[in-house]
C-alpha positions as a printed NumPy array, in Angstrom:
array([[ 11.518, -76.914, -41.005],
       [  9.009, -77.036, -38.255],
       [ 11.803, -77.081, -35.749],
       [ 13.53 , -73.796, -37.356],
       [ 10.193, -72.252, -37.398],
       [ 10.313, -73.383, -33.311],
       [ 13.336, -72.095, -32.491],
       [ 13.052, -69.315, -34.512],
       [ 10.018, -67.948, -32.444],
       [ 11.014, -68.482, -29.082],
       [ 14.105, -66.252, -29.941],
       [ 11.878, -63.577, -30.786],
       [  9.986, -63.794, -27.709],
       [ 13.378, -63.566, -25.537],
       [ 14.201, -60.685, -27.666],
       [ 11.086, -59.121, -26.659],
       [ 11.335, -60.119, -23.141],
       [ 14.553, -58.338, -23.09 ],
       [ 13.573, -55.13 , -24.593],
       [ 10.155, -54.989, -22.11 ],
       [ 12.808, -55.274, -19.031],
       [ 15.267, -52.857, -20.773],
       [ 12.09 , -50.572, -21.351],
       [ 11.093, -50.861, -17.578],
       [ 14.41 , -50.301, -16.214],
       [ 15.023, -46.978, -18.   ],
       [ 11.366, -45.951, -17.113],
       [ 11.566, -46.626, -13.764],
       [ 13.919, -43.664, -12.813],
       [ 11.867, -41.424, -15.013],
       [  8.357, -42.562, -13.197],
       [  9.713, -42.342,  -9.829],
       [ 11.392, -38.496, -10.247],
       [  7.678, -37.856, -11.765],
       [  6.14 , -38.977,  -8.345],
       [  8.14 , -37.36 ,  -6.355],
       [  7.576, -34.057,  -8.789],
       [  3.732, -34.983,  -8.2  ],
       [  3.752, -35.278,  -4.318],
       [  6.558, -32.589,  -3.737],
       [  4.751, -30.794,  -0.532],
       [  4.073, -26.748,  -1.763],
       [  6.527, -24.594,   0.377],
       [  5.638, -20.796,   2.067],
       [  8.5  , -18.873,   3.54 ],
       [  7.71 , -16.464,   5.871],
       [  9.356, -13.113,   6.503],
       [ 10.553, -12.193,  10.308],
       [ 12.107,  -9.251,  11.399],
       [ 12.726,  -7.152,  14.823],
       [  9.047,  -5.926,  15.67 ],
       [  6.966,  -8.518,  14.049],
       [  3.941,  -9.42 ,  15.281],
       [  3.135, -12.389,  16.919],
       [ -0.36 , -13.199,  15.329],
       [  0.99 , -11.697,  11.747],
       [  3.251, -14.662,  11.092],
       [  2.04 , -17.005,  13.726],
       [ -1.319, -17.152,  12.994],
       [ -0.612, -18.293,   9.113],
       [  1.969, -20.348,  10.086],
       [ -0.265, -22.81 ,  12.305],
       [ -2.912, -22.638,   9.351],
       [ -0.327, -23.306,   6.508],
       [  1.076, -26.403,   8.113],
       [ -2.192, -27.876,   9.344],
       [ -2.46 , -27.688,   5.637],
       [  0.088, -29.789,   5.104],
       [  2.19 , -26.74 ,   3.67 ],
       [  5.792, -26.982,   4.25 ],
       [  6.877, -24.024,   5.733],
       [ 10.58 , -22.091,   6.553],
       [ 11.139, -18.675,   7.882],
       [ 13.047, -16.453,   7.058],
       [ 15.213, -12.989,   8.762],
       [ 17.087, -11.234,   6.458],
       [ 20.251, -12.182,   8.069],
       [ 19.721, -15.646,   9.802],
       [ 19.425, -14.351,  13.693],
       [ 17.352, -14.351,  15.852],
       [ 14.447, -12.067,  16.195],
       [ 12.364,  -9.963,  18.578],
       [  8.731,  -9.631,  17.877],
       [  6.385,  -7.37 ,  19.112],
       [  5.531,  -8.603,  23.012],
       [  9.318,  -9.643,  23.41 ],
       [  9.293, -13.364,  22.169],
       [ 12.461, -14.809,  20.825],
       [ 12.414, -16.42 ,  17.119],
       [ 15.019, -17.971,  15.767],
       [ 14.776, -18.531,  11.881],
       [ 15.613, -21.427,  10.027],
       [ 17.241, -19.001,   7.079],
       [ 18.192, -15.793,   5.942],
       [ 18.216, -14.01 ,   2.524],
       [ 20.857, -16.19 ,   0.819],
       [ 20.352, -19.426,   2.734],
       [ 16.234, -19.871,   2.368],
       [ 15.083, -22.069,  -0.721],
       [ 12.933, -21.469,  -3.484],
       [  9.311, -21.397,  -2.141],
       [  5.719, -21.283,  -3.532],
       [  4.498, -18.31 ,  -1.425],
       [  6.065, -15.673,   0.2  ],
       [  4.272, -14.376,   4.179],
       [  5.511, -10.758,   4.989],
       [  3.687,  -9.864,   8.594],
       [  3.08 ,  -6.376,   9.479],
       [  4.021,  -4.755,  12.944],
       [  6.424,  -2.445,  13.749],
       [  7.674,  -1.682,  10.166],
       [  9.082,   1.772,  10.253],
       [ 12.93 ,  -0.594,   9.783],
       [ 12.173,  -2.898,   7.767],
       [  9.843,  -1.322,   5.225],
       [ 12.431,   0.621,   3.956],
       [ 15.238,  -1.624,   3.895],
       [ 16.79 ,  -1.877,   0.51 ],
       [ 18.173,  -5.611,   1.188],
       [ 14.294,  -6.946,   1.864],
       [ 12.927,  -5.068,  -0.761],
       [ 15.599,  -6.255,  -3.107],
       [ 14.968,  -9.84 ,  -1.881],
       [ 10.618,  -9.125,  -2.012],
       [ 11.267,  -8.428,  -5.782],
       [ 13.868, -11.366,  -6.569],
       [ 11.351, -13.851,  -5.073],
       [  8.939, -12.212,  -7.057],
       [ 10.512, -12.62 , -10.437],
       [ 11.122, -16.107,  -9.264],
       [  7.759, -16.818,  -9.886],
       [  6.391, -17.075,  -6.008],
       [  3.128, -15.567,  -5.121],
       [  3.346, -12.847,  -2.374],
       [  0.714, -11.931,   0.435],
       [  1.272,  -9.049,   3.088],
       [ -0.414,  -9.111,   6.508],
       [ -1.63 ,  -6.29 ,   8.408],
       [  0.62 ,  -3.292,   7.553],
       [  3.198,  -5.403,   5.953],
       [  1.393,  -3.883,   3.312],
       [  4.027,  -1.013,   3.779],
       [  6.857,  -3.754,   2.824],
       [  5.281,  -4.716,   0.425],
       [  4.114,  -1.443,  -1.189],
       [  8.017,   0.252,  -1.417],
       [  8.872,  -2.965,  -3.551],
       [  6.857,  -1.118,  -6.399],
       [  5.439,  -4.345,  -7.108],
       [  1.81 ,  -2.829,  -5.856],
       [  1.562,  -0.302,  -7.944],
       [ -1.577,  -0.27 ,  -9.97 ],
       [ -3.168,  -2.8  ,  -8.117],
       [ -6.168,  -3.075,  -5.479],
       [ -4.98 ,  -3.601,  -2.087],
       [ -5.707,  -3.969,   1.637],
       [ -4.12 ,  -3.198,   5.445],
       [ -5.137,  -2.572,   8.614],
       [ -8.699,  -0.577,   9.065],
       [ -6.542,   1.927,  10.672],
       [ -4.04 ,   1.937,   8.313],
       [ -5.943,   2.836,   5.175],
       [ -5.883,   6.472,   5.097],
       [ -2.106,   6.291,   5.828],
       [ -1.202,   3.639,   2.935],
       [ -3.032,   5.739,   0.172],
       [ -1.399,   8.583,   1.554],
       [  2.687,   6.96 ,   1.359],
       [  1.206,   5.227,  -2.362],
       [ -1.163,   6.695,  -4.122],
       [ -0.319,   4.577,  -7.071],
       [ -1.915,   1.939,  -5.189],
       [ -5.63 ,   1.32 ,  -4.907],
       [ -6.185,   1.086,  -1.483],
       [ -9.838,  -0.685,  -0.593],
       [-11.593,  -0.799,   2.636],
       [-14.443,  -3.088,   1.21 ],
       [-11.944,  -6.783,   1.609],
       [-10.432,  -9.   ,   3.371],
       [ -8.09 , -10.173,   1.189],
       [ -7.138,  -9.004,  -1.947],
       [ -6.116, -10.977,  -4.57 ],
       [ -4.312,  -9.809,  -7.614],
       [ -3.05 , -13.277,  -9.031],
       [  0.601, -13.463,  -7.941],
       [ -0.041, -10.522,  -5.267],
       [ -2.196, -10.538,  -2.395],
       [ -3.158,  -8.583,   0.745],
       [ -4.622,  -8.8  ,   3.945],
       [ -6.506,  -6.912,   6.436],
       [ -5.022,  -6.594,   9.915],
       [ -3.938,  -9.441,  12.292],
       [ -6.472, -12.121,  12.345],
       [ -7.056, -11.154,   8.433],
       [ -3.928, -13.193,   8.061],
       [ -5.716, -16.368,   9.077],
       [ -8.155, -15.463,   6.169],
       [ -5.286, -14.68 ,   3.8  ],
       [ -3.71 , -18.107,   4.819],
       [ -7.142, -19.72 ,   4.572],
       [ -6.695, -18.419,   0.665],
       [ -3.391, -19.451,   0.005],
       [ -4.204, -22.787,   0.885],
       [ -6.814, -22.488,  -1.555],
       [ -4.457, -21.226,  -4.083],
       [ -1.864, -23.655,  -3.374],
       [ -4.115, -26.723,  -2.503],
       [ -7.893, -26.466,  -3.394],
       [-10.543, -25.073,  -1.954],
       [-11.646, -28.174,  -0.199],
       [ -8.177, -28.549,   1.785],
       [ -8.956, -24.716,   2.983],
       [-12.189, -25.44 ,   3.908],
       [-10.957, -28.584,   5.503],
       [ -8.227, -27.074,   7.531],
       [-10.88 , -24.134,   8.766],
       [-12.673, -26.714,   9.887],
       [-10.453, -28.8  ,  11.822],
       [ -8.716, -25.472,  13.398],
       [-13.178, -24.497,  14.651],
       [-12.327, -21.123,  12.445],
       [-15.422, -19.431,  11.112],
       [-14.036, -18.935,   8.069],
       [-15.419, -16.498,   5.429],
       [-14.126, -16.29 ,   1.984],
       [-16.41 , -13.812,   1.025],
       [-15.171, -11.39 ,   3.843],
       [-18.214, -10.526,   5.397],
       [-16.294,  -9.59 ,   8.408],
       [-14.796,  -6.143,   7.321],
       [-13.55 ,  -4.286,  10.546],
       [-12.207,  -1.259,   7.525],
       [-15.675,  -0.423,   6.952],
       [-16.306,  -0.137,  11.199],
       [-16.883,   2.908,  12.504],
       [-14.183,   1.933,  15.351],
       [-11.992,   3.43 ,  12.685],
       [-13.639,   6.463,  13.557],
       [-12.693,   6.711,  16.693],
       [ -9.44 ,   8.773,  16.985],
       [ -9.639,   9.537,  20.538],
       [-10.777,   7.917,  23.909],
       [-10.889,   8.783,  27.726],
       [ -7.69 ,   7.265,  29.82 ],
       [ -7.303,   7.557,  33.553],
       [ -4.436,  10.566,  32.128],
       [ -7.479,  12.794,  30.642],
       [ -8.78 ,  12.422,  34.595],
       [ -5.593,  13.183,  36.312],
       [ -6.599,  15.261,  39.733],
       [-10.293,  14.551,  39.303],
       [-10.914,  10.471,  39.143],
       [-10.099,   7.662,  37.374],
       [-11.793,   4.868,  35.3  ],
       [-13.107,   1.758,  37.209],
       [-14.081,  -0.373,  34.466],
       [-14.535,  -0.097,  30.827],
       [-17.997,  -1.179,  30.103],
       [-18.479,  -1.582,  26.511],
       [-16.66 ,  -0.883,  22.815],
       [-19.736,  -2.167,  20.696],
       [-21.197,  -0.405,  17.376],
       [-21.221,  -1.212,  13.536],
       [-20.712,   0.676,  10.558],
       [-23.244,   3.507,  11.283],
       [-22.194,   4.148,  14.337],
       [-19.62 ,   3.547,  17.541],
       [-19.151,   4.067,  20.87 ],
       [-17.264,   3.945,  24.257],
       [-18.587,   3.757,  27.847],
       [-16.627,   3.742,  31.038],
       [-17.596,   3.868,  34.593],
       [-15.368,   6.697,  36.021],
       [-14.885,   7.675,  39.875],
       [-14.464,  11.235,  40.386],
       [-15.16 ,  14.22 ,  42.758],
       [-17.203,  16.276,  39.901],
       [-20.445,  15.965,  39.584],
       [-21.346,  14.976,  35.936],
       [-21.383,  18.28 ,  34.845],
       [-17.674,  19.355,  35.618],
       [-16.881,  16.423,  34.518],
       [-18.158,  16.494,  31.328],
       [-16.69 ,  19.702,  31.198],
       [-13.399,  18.942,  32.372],
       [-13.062,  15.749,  29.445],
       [-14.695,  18.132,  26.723],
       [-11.191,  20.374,  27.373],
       [ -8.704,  18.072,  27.725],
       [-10.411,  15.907,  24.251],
       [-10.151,  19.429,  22.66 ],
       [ -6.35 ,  19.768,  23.568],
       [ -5.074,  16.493,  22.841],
       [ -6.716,  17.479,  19.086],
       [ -4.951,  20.751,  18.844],
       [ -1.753,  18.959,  19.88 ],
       [ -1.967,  16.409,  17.199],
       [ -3.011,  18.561,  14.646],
       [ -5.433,  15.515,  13.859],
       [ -6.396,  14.953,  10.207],
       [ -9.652,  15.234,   9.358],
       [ -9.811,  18.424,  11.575],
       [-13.039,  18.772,  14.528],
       [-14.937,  21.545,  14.565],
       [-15.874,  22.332,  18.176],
       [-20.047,  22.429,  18.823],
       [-21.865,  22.94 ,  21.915],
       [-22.754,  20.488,  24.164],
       [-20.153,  18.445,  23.815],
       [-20.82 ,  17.557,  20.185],
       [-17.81 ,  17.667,  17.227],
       [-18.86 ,  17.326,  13.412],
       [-15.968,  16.748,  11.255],
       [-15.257,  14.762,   7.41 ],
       [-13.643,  11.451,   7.27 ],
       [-11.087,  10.678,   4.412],
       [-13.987,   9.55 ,   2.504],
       [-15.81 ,  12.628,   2.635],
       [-18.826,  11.331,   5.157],
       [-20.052,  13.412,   7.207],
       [-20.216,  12.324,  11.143],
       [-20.771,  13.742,  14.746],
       [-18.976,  12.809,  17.771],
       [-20.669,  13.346,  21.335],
       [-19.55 ,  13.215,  24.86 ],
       [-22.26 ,  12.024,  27.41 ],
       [-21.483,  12.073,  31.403],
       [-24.51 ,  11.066,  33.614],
       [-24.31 ,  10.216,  37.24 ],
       [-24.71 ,   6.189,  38.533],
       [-27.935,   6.78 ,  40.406],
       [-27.751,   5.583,  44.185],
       [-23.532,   5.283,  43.955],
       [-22.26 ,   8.746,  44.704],
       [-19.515,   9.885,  42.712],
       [-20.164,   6.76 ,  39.915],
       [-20.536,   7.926,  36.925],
       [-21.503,   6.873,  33.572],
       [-19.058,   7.974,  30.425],
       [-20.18 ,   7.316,  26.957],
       [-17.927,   8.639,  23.985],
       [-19.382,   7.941,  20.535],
       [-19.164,   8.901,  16.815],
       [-22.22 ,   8.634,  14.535],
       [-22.813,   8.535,  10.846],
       [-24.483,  12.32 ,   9.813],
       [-27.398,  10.915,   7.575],
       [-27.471,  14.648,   5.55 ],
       [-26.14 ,  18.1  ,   6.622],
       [-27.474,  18.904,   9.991],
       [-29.52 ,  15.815,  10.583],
       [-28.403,  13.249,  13.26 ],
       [-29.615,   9.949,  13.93 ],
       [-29.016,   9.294,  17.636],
       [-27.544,   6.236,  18.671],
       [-30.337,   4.545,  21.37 ],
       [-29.074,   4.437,  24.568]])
């Protein structure tokens, strides 16, 4: 009996011995497609076309894969491209050749093609549906915006590009106040470094925070998530016009520009310009041909012409501001003079706050 008993258990534990390496066989292809699932790299593809520019894909592209992002562009029909500047890209796909991605880049630049085209914006909204997040740089905000796909939302472009995106979609909320904007599956950049930022993000999004923080780090960017750094909100953006060596034709030319400095309150140009005028004429002479170049262009918000070289006029946002035109001669440097063209904020109606000299 004690024998049976024997024999009878060490056929149960070669039963069971079986079934664990049975178990662990089966398991093992289910574990390993698991891990790979787990440490699959996250994947951005990232729009090209004729006119792209450089720092609009470039710059994301150098912080997504010192991210350790996997990424693949993409042209709408596989060739080669020419960006803004003349470089030669060749893509790795085109519309029907690129794989499913995470993310999807599309750079601003020279647009006025591309925006429009029915085949991208076809493809925007298919990748879209796919379940890929989308970010826009610069005025690929334009692309982005004829999908339909911003409508209703909050969204960002270049500072000098605002007025003009509310203007083609004013079913979008268009917000000088970011950086990036992030709707969940849709975000948007500022202009041309902003894509850095917006990268910066999608790490985040993709990755962690850490990693984005990480990658700023090892690329010595000064990143900012809270976008403290909002060039939209400039008064640069106020600046419609400036003095070129054209405006001097006949009379002197520009030796050097000094300085483009200011803030939100107020901006300003200065140049050192040659000419046979005293400062005077010269003033003179730059107060008409600024006046022309504004009747040609029929520019929007219109100036209202002042004495002494002084223009009020409204901004899209209904401030007030005043433009001046200073010319004063380079003492002990005859014919040097000095050339300051500046906008400042109007604090109330007829009350200026000069910017210090």
């Amino acid at each position: 009996m004690l024998g049976r008993h024997v024999c009878s258990g060490n056929a149960v534990k070669s039963i069971c011995r079986l079934l664990l390496v049975i178990i662990c066989i089966v398991a093992l292809p289910l574990a390993s497609s698991t891990s790979a699932a787990a440490t699959l790299p996250k994947r951005v593809a990232i729009l090209l076309f004729d006119g792209v520019d450089i720092i609009d894909f470039a710059g994301p592209y150098d912080v997504l894969i010192n991210g350790g992002i996997d990424v693949v562009t993409v042209s709408p029909d596989g060739r080669a491209v020419t960006t803004q500047g003349g470089m030669k890209v060749v893509p790795q796909y085109s519309y029907t050749t690129v794989p499913d991605a995470d993310a999807v880049v599309i750079p601003g630049g020279d647009t006025h093609i591309v925006h429009r085209d029915p085949a991208t914006s076809d493809w925007i909204r298919q990748r879209y549906g796919r379940g890929e997040l989308l970010m826009s740089v610069c005025n690929g905000a334009f692309t982005l915006a004829n999908t339909g796909l911003l409508k209703g939302l909050k969204a960002t472009t270049t500072s000098g590009n605002i007025d003009a995106l509310r203007r083609a979609y004013p079913d979008v909320d268009v917000v000088r106040n970011a950086r990036v904007v992030d709707n969940g599956r849709i975000l948007t950049t500022g202009g041309l470094s902003a894509g850095i930022d917006g990268a910066l993000h999608l790490i985040s999004r993709l990755k962690g925070a850490g990693q984005a923080q990480f990658v700023a780090a090892v690329m010595e960017y000064n990143w900012q998530p809270e976008g403290r750094f909002l060039p939209a909100l400039h008064a640069f953006r106020i600046m419609h016009q400036t003095v070129a060596d054209a405006d001097l034709a006949g009379v002197g030319h520009i030796e050097w520009l000094v300085s483009t400095s200011g803030d939100d309150r107020q901006w300003s140009y200065v140049w050192r310009v040659l000419s046979s005028l005293d400062s005077g004429a010269l003033a003179e002479h730059i107060d008409r041909t600024l006046a022309e170049e504004r009747r040609q262009m029929k520019m929007n918000p219109p100036y209202t012409a002042s004495p002494g070289h002084r223009w009020s006029f409204v901004d899209s946002d209904g401030q007030t501001w005043l433009e001046t035109l200073e010319v004063t001669a380079v003492p002990g440097h005859p014919g040097l003079h000095t050339v300051r063209l500046g906008v400042d904020k109007r604090l109330e109606i007829g009350l200026t706050q000069p910017t210090p000299k």
